CSV table of C-alpha atoms in Angstrom, one decimal:
chain,number,residue,atom,x,y,z
A,1,UNK,CA,-35.2,-0.6,46.2
A,2,UNK,CA,-35.5,2.6,44.1
A,3,UNK,CA,-31.7,2.9,43.8
A,4,UNK,CA,-31.5,-0.7,42.5
A,5,UNK,CA,-34.2,0.0,39.9
A,6,UNK,CA,-32.4,3.2,38.8
A,7,UNK,CA,-29.1,1.3,38.7
A,8,UNK,CA,-30.6,-1.4,36.6
A,9,UNK,CA,-32.2,1.1,34.3
A,10,UNK,CA,-28.9,2.9,33.8
A,11,UNK,CA,-27.0,-0.4,33.2
A,12,UNK,CA,-29.6,-1.4,30.7
A,13,UNK,CA,-29.4,1.9,28.9
A,14,UNK,CA,-25.6,1.8,28.9
A,15,UNK,CA,-25.6,-1.8,27.4
A,16,UNK,CA,-28.2,-0.9,24.7
A,17,UNK,CA,-26.2,2.3,23.8
A,18,UNK,CA,-23.1,0.2,23.4
A,19,UNK,CA,-24.8,-2.3,21.2
A,20,UNK,CA,-26.4,0.4,19.1
A,21,UNK,CA,-23.1,2.2,18.6
A,22,UNK,CA,-21.3,-1.0,17.7
A,23,UNK,CA,-23.7,-1.7,14.8
A,24,UNK,CA,-22.9,1.4,12.8
A,25,UNK,CA,-19.2,0.7,13.3
A,26,UNK,CA,-19.6,-2.8,11.9
A,27,UNK,CA,-21.7,-1.6,9.1
A,28,UNK,CA,-19.1,1.1,8.2
A,29,UNK,CA,-16.1,-1.3,8.4
A,30,UNK,CA,-15.4,-0.9,4.7
A,31,UNK,CA,-16.0,2.8,4.7
A,32,UNK,CA,-13.6,3.3,7.6
A,33,UNK,CA,-10.9,1.5,5.7
A,34,UNK,CA,-11.3,4.0,2.8
A,35,UNK,CA,-10.3,6.8,5.1
A,36,UNK,CA,-6.7,5.7,5.5
A,37,UNK,CA,-3.8,5.0,3.1
A,38,UNK,CA,-3.2,1.3,2.9
A,39,UNK,CA,-0.1,-0.7,1.8
A,40,UNK,CA,0.0,-1.1,-2.0
A,41,UNK,CA,-2.2,1.9,-2.7
A,42,UNK,CA,-0.6,4.9,-4.5
A,43,UNK,CA,-1.8,8.4,-5.3
A,44,UNK,CA,-2.2,8.8,-9.1
A,45,UNK,CA,-0.9,12.3,-8.9
A,46,UNK,CA,2.4,10.9,-7.5
A,47,UNK,CA,2.8,8.3,-10.2
A,48,UNK,CA,3.4,11.1,-12.8
A,49,UNK,CA,7.1,11.3,-13.1
A,50,UNK,CA,8.0,7.8,-11.9
A,51,UNK,CA,10.8,6.4,-14.0
A,52,UNK,CA,10.2,3.3,-16.1
A,53,UNK,CA,13.0,0.8,-16.7
A,54,UNK,CA,13.2,-2.4,-18.8
A,55,UNK,CA,14.3,-5.8,-17.7
A,56,UNK,CA,17.9,-4.9,-18.5
A,57,UNK,CA,17.7,-2.0,-16.0
A,58,UNK,CA,17.8,0.7,-18.7
A,59,UNK,CA,15.6,3.7,-18.3
A,60,UNK,CA,13.1,3.7,-21.1
A,61,UNK,CA,10.9,6.6,-20.1
A,62,UNK,CA,8.7,7.9,-17.3
A,63,UNK,CA,5.0,8.0,-16.5
A,64,UNK,CA,3.2,11.1,-17.7
A,65,UNK,CA,-0.4,10.2,-16.9
A,66,UNK,CA,-2.8,7.5,-15.7
A,67,UNK,CA,-5.9,6.7,-17.7
A,68,UNK,CA,-9.1,5.5,-15.9
A,69,UNK,CA,-11.9,3.5,-17.5
A,70,UNK,CA,-15.6,4.4,-16.9
A,71,UNK,CA,-15.7,2.4,-13.7
A,72,UNK,CA,-12.8,4.4,-12.2
A,73,UNK,CA,-10.2,1.6,-12.5
A,74,UNK,CA,-6.8,2.6,-13.9
A,75,UNK,CA,-6.6,0.9,-17.2
A,76,UNK,CA,-3.4,2.2,-18.8
A,77,UNK,CA,-0.5,4.6,-18.2
A,78,UNK,CA,0.9,7.1,-20.6
A,79,UNK,CA,4.7,6.8,-20.9
A,80,UNK,CA,6.9,9.6,-22.2
A,81,UNK,CA,9.8,8.3,-24.2
A,82,UNK,CA,12.8,10.2,-25.4
A,83,UNK,CA,12.9,14.0,-25.7
A,84,UNK,CA,14.5,16.6,-23.5
A,85,UNK,CA,12.6,18.5,-20.8
A,86,UNK,CA,9.3,17.4,-22.3
A,87,UNK,CA,10.2,18.6,-25.9
A,88,UNK,CA,10.1,15.9,-28.6
A,89,UNK,CA,8.8,13.3,-26.2
A,90,UNK,CA,7.0,10.4,-27.7
A,91,UNK,CA,3.9,9.4,-25.7
A,92,UNK,CA,2.6,5.8,-25.7
A,93,UNK,CA,-0.2,4.1,-23.9
A,94,UNK,CA,0.6,0.8,-22.2
A,95,UNK,CA,-1.7,-1.4,-20.2
A,96,UNK,CA,-1.3,-0.9,-16.4
A,97,UNK,CA,-1.2,-4.6,-15.7
A,98,UNK,CA,1.9,-4.9,-17.9
A,99,UNK,CA,3.9,-2.8,-15.5
A,100,UNK,CA,5.8,-4.3,-12.6
A,101,UNK,CA,5.9,-1.9,-9.6
A,102,UNK,CA,9.1,-1.8,-7.6
A,103,UNK,CA,9.6,-0.1,-4.2
A,104,UNK,CA,13.4,-0.3,-4.1
A,105,UNK,CA,15.5,2.1,-6.0
A,106,UNK,CA,16.8,1.0,-9.4
A,107,UNK,CA,20.4,-0.2,-9.5
A,108,UNK,CA,22.6,2.5,-10.8
A,109,UNK,CA,26.4,3.2,-10.8
A,110,UNK,CA,26.1,6.6,-9.3
A,111,UNK,CA,24.1,8.8,-7.0
A,112,UNK,CA,21.1,10.5,-8.5
A,113,UNK,CA,18.3,12.8,-7.3
A,114,UNK,CA,14.8,11.4,-7.7
A,115,UNK,CA,12.8,12.5,-10.7
A,116,UNK,CA,10.9,15.7,-10.9
A,117,UNK,CA,7.1,15.6,-11.3
A,118,UNK,CA,5.5,16.7,-14.5
A,119,UNK,CA,4.1,19.7,-12.7
A,120,UNK,CA,7.7,20.8,-11.7
A,121,UNK,CA,7.4,19.7,-8.0
A,122,UNK,CA,10.3,17.6,-6.7
A,123,UNK,CA,9.4,14.0,-6.0
A,124,UNK,CA,9.2,13.7,-2.2
A,125,UNK,CA,8.7,11.0,0.3
A,126,UNK,CA,5.6,11.1,2.6
A,127,UNK,CA,7.6,12.8,5.3
A,128,UNK,CA,8.4,15.7,2.9
A,129,UNK,CA,12.0,15.0,2.3
A,130,UNK,CA,13.4,14.7,-1.2
A,131,UNK,CA,13.9,11.1,-2.4
A,132,UNK,CA,17.5,10.3,-3.5
A,133,UNK,CA,19.2,7.1,-4.2
A,134,UNK,CA,22.7,5.8,-3.9
A,135,UNK,CA,23.2,2.4,-5.5
A,136,UNK,CA,20.5,0.3,-4.0
A,137,UNK,CA,20.0,2.1,-0.7
A,138,UNK,CA,17.4,4.8,-0.2
A,139,UNK,CA,18.4,7.8,2.0
A,140,UNK,CA,15.0,8.8,3.4
A,141,UNK,CA,13.6,7.4,6.6
A,142,UNK,CA,10.1,7.2,5.0
A,143,UNK,CA,11.3,4.9,2.3
A,144,UNK,CA,12.9,2.6,4.9
A,145,UNK,CA,9.6,2.6,6.9
A,146,UNK,CA,7.6,1.9,3.7
A,147,UNK,CA,5.4,5.0,3.9
A,148,UNK,CA,5.7,6.2,0.3
A,149,UNK,CA,2.6,7.4,-1.6
A,150,UNK,CA,4.1,6.0,-4.8
A,151,UNK,CA,6.5,3.3,-5.9
A,152,UNK,CA,10.2,4.1,-6.7
A,153,UNK,CA,10.0,2.9,-10.3
A,154,UNK,CA,8.2,0.6,-12.7
A,155,UNK,CA,9.5,-2.1,-15.0
A,156,UNK,CA,8.1,-2.6,-18.5
A,157,UNK,CA,9.5,-5.3,-20.8
A,158,UNK,CA,10.4,-3.2,-23.9
A,159,UNK,CA,13.3,-1.2,-25.3
A,160,UNK,CA,13.2,2.5,-25.8
A,161,UNK,CA,13.3,1.9,-29.6
A,162,UNK,CA,10.3,-0.5,-29.4
A,163,UNK,CA,8.3,2.2,-27.5
A,164,UNK,CA,9.2,4.9,-30.0
A,165,UNK,CA,8.0,2.6,-32.8
A,166,UNK,CA,4.6,2.3,-31.1
A,167,UNK,CA,1.7,4.6,-32.3
A,168,UNK,CA,1.8,7.9,-30.5
A,169,UNK,CA,-0.9,8.5,-27.9
A,170,UNK,CA,-3.1,11.6,-28.6
A,171,UNK,CA,-5.1,13.4,-26.0
Protein backbone atom coordinates (compact mmCIF):
# COMPACT_ATOMS: atom_id res chain seq x y z
CA UNK A 1 0.00 0.00 0.00
CA UNK A 2 2.80 2.39 0.86
CA UNK A 3 4.64 1.60 -2.38
CA UNK A 4 1.47 2.40 -4.38
CA UNK A 5 1.13 5.72 -2.58
CA UNK A 6 4.78 6.56 -3.23
CA UNK A 7 4.44 5.49 -6.87
CA UNK A 8 1.31 7.63 -7.28
CA UNK A 9 3.04 10.60 -5.66
CA UNK A 10 6.08 10.23 -7.94
CA UNK A 11 3.87 9.89 -11.02
CA UNK A 12 1.87 12.98 -10.06
CA UNK A 13 5.07 14.95 -9.45
CA UNK A 14 6.48 13.86 -12.81
CA UNK A 15 3.29 14.84 -14.64
CA UNK A 16 3.10 18.24 -12.94
CA UNK A 17 6.77 18.90 -13.66
CA UNK A 18 6.18 18.09 -17.33
CA UNK A 19 3.22 20.48 -17.51
CA UNK A 20 5.13 23.21 -15.70
CA UNK A 21 8.13 22.91 -18.00
CA UNK A 22 5.93 22.92 -21.12
CA UNK A 23 4.36 26.26 -20.21
CA UNK A 24 7.58 28.30 -20.37
CA UNK A 25 8.48 26.58 -23.64
CA UNK A 26 5.15 27.61 -25.15
CA UNK A 27 5.43 31.12 -23.72
CA UNK A 28 8.92 31.51 -25.15
CA UNK A 29 8.05 30.16 -28.60
CA UNK A 30 8.75 33.50 -30.29
CA UNK A 31 11.91 34.06 -28.25
CA UNK A 32 13.23 30.64 -29.22
CA UNK A 33 12.75 31.48 -32.89
CA UNK A 34 14.88 34.59 -32.40
CA UNK A 35 17.87 32.46 -31.42
CA UNK A 36 18.28 30.94 -34.88
CA UNK A 37 18.92 32.25 -38.37
CA UNK A 38 15.82 31.84 -40.52
CA UNK A 39 15.33 31.70 -44.26
CA UNK A 40 15.04 35.22 -45.71
CA UNK A 41 16.93 36.92 -42.86
CA UNK A 42 20.31 38.49 -43.58
CA UNK A 43 23.04 40.03 -41.48
CA UNK A 44 23.28 43.76 -42.18
CA UNK A 45 27.05 43.56 -41.81
CA UNK A 46 27.14 41.11 -44.73
CA UNK A 47 24.94 43.32 -46.96
CA UNK A 48 27.74 45.90 -47.18
CA UNK A 49 29.55 45.10 -50.41
CA UNK A 50 26.68 43.29 -52.13
CA UNK A 51 26.57 44.31 -55.80
CA UNK A 52 23.52 46.10 -57.20
CA UNK A 53 22.44 45.60 -60.81
CA UNK A 54 19.70 47.19 -62.88
CA UNK A 55 17.00 45.38 -64.86
CA UNK A 56 19.38 45.22 -67.87
CA UNK A 57 21.82 43.21 -65.71
CA UNK A 58 24.39 46.06 -65.64
CA UNK A 59 26.25 46.61 -62.39
CA UNK A 60 25.27 50.06 -61.13
CA UNK A 61 26.95 50.07 -57.73
CA UNK A 62 27.17 48.28 -54.41
CA UNK A 63 25.69 48.57 -50.95
CA UNK A 64 27.79 50.65 -48.56
CA UNK A 65 25.46 50.80 -45.57
CA UNK A 66 21.99 50.01 -44.22
CA UNK A 67 20.07 52.79 -42.44
CA UNK A 68 17.62 51.89 -39.65
CA UNK A 69 14.67 53.96 -38.49
CA UNK A 70 13.89 54.64 -34.80
CA UNK A 71 11.96 51.38 -34.48
CA UNK A 72 14.96 49.38 -35.70
CA UNK A 73 13.55 48.52 -39.13
CA UNK A 74 15.82 48.93 -42.14
CA UNK A 75 14.45 51.88 -44.09
CA UNK A 76 17.04 52.60 -46.77
CA UNK A 77 20.35 51.45 -48.14
CA UNK A 78 23.28 53.60 -49.16
CA UNK A 79 24.58 52.71 -52.61
CA UNK A 80 28.07 53.57 -53.79
CA UNK A 81 28.08 54.47 -57.47
CA UNK A 82 31.17 54.94 -59.63
CA UNK A 83 34.60 55.69 -58.27
CA UNK A 84 37.59 53.40 -57.96
CA UNK A 85 38.55 51.62 -54.74
CA UNK A 86 36.20 53.90 -52.81
CA UNK A 87 37.69 57.13 -54.21
CA UNK A 88 35.29 59.41 -56.06
CA UNK A 89 32.33 57.21 -55.20
CA UNK A 90 28.92 58.93 -55.27
CA UNK A 91 26.72 57.82 -52.33
CA UNK A 92 22.94 57.80 -52.71
CA UNK A 93 20.16 56.65 -50.39
CA UNK A 94 17.44 54.46 -51.89
CA UNK A 95 14.40 52.98 -50.11
CA UNK A 96 15.00 49.38 -49.05
CA UNK A 97 11.64 48.26 -50.41
CA UNK A 98 12.67 49.37 -53.93
CA UNK A 99 15.44 46.74 -54.02
CA UNK A 100 14.74 43.24 -55.29
CA UNK A 101 16.96 40.67 -53.55
CA UNK A 102 18.32 37.79 -55.61
CA UNK A 103 20.00 34.68 -54.24
CA UNK A 104 21.31 33.36 -57.58
CA UNK A 105 24.48 34.85 -59.08
CA UNK A 106 24.06 37.56 -61.69
CA UNK A 107 24.40 36.42 -65.26
CA UNK A 108 27.83 37.29 -66.57
CA UNK A 109 30.02 36.35 -69.51
CA UNK A 110 33.06 35.37 -67.46
CA UNK A 111 34.16 34.04 -64.13
CA UNK A 112 34.48 36.52 -61.29
CA UNK A 113 35.36 36.42 -57.64
CA UNK A 114 32.65 37.67 -55.30
CA UNK A 115 32.94 41.29 -54.09
CA UNK A 116 35.04 42.42 -51.19
CA UNK A 117 33.34 43.87 -48.13
CA UNK A 118 33.79 47.55 -47.33
CA UNK A 119 35.94 46.52 -44.34
CA UNK A 120 38.32 44.63 -46.66
CA UNK A 121 37.16 41.13 -45.74
CA UNK A 122 36.47 38.77 -48.62
CA UNK A 123 32.80 37.96 -49.10
CA UNK A 124 32.34 34.42 -47.84
CA UNK A 125 29.58 31.88 -47.66
CA UNK A 126 28.41 30.67 -44.25
CA UNK A 127 30.74 27.69 -44.46
CA UNK A 128 33.75 30.03 -44.68
CA UNK A 129 34.57 29.45 -48.34
CA UNK A 130 34.95 32.34 -50.78
CA UNK A 131 31.94 32.91 -53.00
CA UNK A 132 32.72 32.80 -56.71
CA UNK A 133 30.45 32.64 -59.70
CA UNK A 134 30.79 31.13 -63.13
CA UNK A 135 27.92 32.15 -65.39
CA UNK A 136 24.80 31.24 -63.45
CA UNK A 137 26.22 28.48 -61.23
CA UNK A 138 27.61 29.06 -57.77
CA UNK A 139 30.67 27.07 -56.80
CA UNK A 140 30.14 26.85 -53.02
CA UNK A 141 28.22 24.06 -51.37
CA UNK A 142 26.70 26.54 -48.92
CA UNK A 143 25.07 28.52 -51.71
CA UNK A 144 23.57 25.35 -53.16
CA UNK A 145 22.23 24.44 -49.74
CA UNK A 146 20.77 27.94 -49.27
CA UNK A 147 22.68 28.73 -46.06
CA UNK A 148 23.97 32.21 -46.96
CA UNK A 149 23.84 35.07 -44.49
CA UNK A 150 23.24 37.55 -47.31
CA UNK A 151 21.81 37.57 -50.86
CA UNK A 152 24.05 37.26 -53.91
CA UNK A 153 23.02 40.65 -55.30
CA UNK A 154 20.23 43.22 -55.45
CA UNK A 155 18.36 44.71 -58.41
CA UNK A 156 17.35 48.39 -58.52
CA UNK A 157 15.53 49.87 -61.50
CA UNK A 158 17.85 52.74 -62.47
CA UNK A 159 20.91 53.39 -64.58
CA UNK A 160 24.30 54.37 -63.20
CA UNK A 161 23.83 57.87 -64.68
CA UNK A 162 20.44 58.27 -62.98
CA UNK A 163 21.98 57.32 -59.62
CA UNK A 164 24.88 59.76 -60.13
CA UNK A 165 22.33 62.51 -60.83
CA UNK A 166 20.60 61.89 -57.47
CA UNK A 167 21.54 64.10 -54.49
CA UNK A 168 24.57 62.76 -52.64
CA UNK A 169 23.93 61.17 -49.26
CA UNK A 170 25.84 62.86 -46.43
CA UNK A 171 26.58 61.17 -43.10
